[in-house]
Tab-separated table of C-alpha atoms in Angstrom:
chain	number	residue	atom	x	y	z
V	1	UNK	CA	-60.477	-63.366	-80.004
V	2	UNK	CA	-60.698	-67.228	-79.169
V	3	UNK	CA	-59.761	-68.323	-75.712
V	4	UNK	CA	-55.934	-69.979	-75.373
V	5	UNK	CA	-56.753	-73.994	-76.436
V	6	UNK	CA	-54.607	-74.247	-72.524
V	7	UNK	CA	-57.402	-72.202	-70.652
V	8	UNK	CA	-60.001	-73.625	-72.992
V	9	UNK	CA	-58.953	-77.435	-72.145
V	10	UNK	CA	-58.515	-76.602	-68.316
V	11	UNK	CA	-62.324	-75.717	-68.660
V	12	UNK	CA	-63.358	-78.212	-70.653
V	13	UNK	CA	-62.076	-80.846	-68.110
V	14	UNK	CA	-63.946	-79.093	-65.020
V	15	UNK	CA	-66.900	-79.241	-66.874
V	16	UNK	CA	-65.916	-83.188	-67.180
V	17	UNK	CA	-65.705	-82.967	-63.652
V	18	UNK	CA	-68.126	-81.500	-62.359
V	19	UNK	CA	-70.515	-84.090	-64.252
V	20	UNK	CA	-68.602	-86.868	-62.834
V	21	UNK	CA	-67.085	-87.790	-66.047
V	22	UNK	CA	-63.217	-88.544	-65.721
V	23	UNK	CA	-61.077	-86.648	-67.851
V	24	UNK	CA	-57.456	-85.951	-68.828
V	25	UNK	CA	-54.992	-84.030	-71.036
V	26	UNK	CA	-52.812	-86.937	-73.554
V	27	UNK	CA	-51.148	-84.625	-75.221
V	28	UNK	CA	-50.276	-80.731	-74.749
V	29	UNK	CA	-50.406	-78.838	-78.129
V	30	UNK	CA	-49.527	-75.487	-78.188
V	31	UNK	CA	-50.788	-73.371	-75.412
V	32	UNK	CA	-51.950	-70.662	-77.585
V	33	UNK	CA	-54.098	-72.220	-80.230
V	34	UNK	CA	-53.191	-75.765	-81.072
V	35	UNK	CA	-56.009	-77.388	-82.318
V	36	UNK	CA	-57.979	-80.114	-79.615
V	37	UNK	CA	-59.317	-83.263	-80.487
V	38	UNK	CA	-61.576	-85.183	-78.046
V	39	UNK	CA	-61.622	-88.724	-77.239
V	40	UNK	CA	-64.529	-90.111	-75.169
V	41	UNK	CA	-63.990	-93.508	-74.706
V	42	UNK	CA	-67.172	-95.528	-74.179
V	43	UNK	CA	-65.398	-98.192	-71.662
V	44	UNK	CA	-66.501	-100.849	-73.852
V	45	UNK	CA	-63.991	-100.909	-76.454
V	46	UNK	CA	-65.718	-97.906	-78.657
V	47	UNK	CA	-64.864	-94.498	-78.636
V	48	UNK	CA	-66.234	-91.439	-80.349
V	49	UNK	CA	-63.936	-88.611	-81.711
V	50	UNK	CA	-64.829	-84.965	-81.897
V	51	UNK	CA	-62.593	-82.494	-84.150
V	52	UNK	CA	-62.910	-78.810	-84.583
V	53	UNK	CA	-65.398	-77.730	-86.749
V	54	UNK	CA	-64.370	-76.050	-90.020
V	55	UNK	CA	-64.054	-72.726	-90.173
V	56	UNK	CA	-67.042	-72.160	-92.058
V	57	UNK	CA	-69.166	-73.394	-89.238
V	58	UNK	CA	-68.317	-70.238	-87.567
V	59	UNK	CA	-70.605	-67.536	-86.905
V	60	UNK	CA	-69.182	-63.851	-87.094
V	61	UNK	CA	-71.049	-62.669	-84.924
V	62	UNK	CA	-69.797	-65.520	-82.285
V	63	UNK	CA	-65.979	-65.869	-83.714
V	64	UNK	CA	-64.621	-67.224	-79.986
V	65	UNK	CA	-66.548	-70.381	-79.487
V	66	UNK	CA	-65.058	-73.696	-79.908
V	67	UNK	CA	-67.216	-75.858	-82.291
V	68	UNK	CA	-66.689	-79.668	-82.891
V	69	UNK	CA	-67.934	-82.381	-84.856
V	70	UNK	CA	-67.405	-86.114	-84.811
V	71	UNK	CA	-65.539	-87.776	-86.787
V	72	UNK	CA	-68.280	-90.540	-87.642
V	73	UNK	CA	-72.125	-90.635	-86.469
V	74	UNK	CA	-71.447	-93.977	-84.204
V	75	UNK	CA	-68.611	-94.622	-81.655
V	76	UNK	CA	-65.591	-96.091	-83.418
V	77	UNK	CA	-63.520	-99.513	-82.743
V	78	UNK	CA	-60.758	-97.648	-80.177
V	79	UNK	CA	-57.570	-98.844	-82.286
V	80	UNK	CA	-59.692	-96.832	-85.572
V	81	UNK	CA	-60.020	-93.527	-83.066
V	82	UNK	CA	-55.805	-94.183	-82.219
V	83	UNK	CA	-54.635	-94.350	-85.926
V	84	UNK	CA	-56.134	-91.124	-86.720
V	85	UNK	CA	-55.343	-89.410	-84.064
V	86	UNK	CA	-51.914	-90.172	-84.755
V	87	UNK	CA	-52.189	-89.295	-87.996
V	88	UNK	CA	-53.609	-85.768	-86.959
V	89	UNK	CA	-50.408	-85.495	-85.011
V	90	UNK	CA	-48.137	-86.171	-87.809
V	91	UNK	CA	-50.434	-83.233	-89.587
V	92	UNK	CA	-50.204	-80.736	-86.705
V	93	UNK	CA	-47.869	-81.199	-83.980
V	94	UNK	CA	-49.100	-78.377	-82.150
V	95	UNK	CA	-52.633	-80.150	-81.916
V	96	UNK	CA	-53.736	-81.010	-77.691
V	97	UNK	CA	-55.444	-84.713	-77.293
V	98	UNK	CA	-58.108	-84.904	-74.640
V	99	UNK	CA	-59.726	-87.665	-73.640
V	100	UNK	CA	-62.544	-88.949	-71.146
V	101	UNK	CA	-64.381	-91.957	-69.870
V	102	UNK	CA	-67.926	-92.090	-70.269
V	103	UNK	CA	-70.202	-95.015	-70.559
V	104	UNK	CA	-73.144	-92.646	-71.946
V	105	UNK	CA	-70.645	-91.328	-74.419
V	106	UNK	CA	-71.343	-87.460	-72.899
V	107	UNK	CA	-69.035	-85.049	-74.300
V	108	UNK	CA	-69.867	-81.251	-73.265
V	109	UNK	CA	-69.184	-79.843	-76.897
V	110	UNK	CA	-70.687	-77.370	-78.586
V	111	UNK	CA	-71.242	-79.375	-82.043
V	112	UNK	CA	-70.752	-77.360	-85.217
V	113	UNK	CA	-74.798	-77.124	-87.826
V	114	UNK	CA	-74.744	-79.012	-90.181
């Protein structure tokens, strides 16, 4: 069983923290297991996005991580990052929005094989 997205995004920002990487909810999905997208913004204009991983990436053997992969290879003109997460919204309105601030673009995901 998969850890709630609410515990798993409370952790997720600590881990943020603890690095010294700012960090903060933008949008609360649904506490059980909305889906989270990740925003790191890049402070320069750029961000990079990270979405969950399909399901195929999954291991059985390891069926409660959380994997992600981004949504391009290189950070992402910020106003490109904002339409889709918008549209992602309008998709699933039970999906959480976290985003941080890094210059190094550091994100603390586990990132799906490919």
């Amino acid at each position: 069983m998969r850890l709630k997205s609410n515990i798993w995004v409370a952790a997720y920002l600590r881990r943020c923290q603890t690095e010294g990487v700012f960090g903060a909810v933008r949008r609360r999905g649904a506490e059980e297991a909305g889906a989270v997208f990740v925003k790191v913004s890049l402070l320069n204009g750029h961000a990079m996005l990270y979405v969950p991983a399909p399901q195929t990436s999954y291991d059985d053997g390891r069926p409660v991580d959380r994997f992600f992969v981004p949504v391009a290879p290189q950070a992402l003109p910020e106003h490109t990052v904002e339409e889709r997460l918008i549209r992602e919204i309008r998709f699933d309105p039970d999906a959480w929005i976290v985003e941080t601030e890094d210059r190094a673009g550091r994100h603390f995901l586990e990132l799906a094989k490919t």
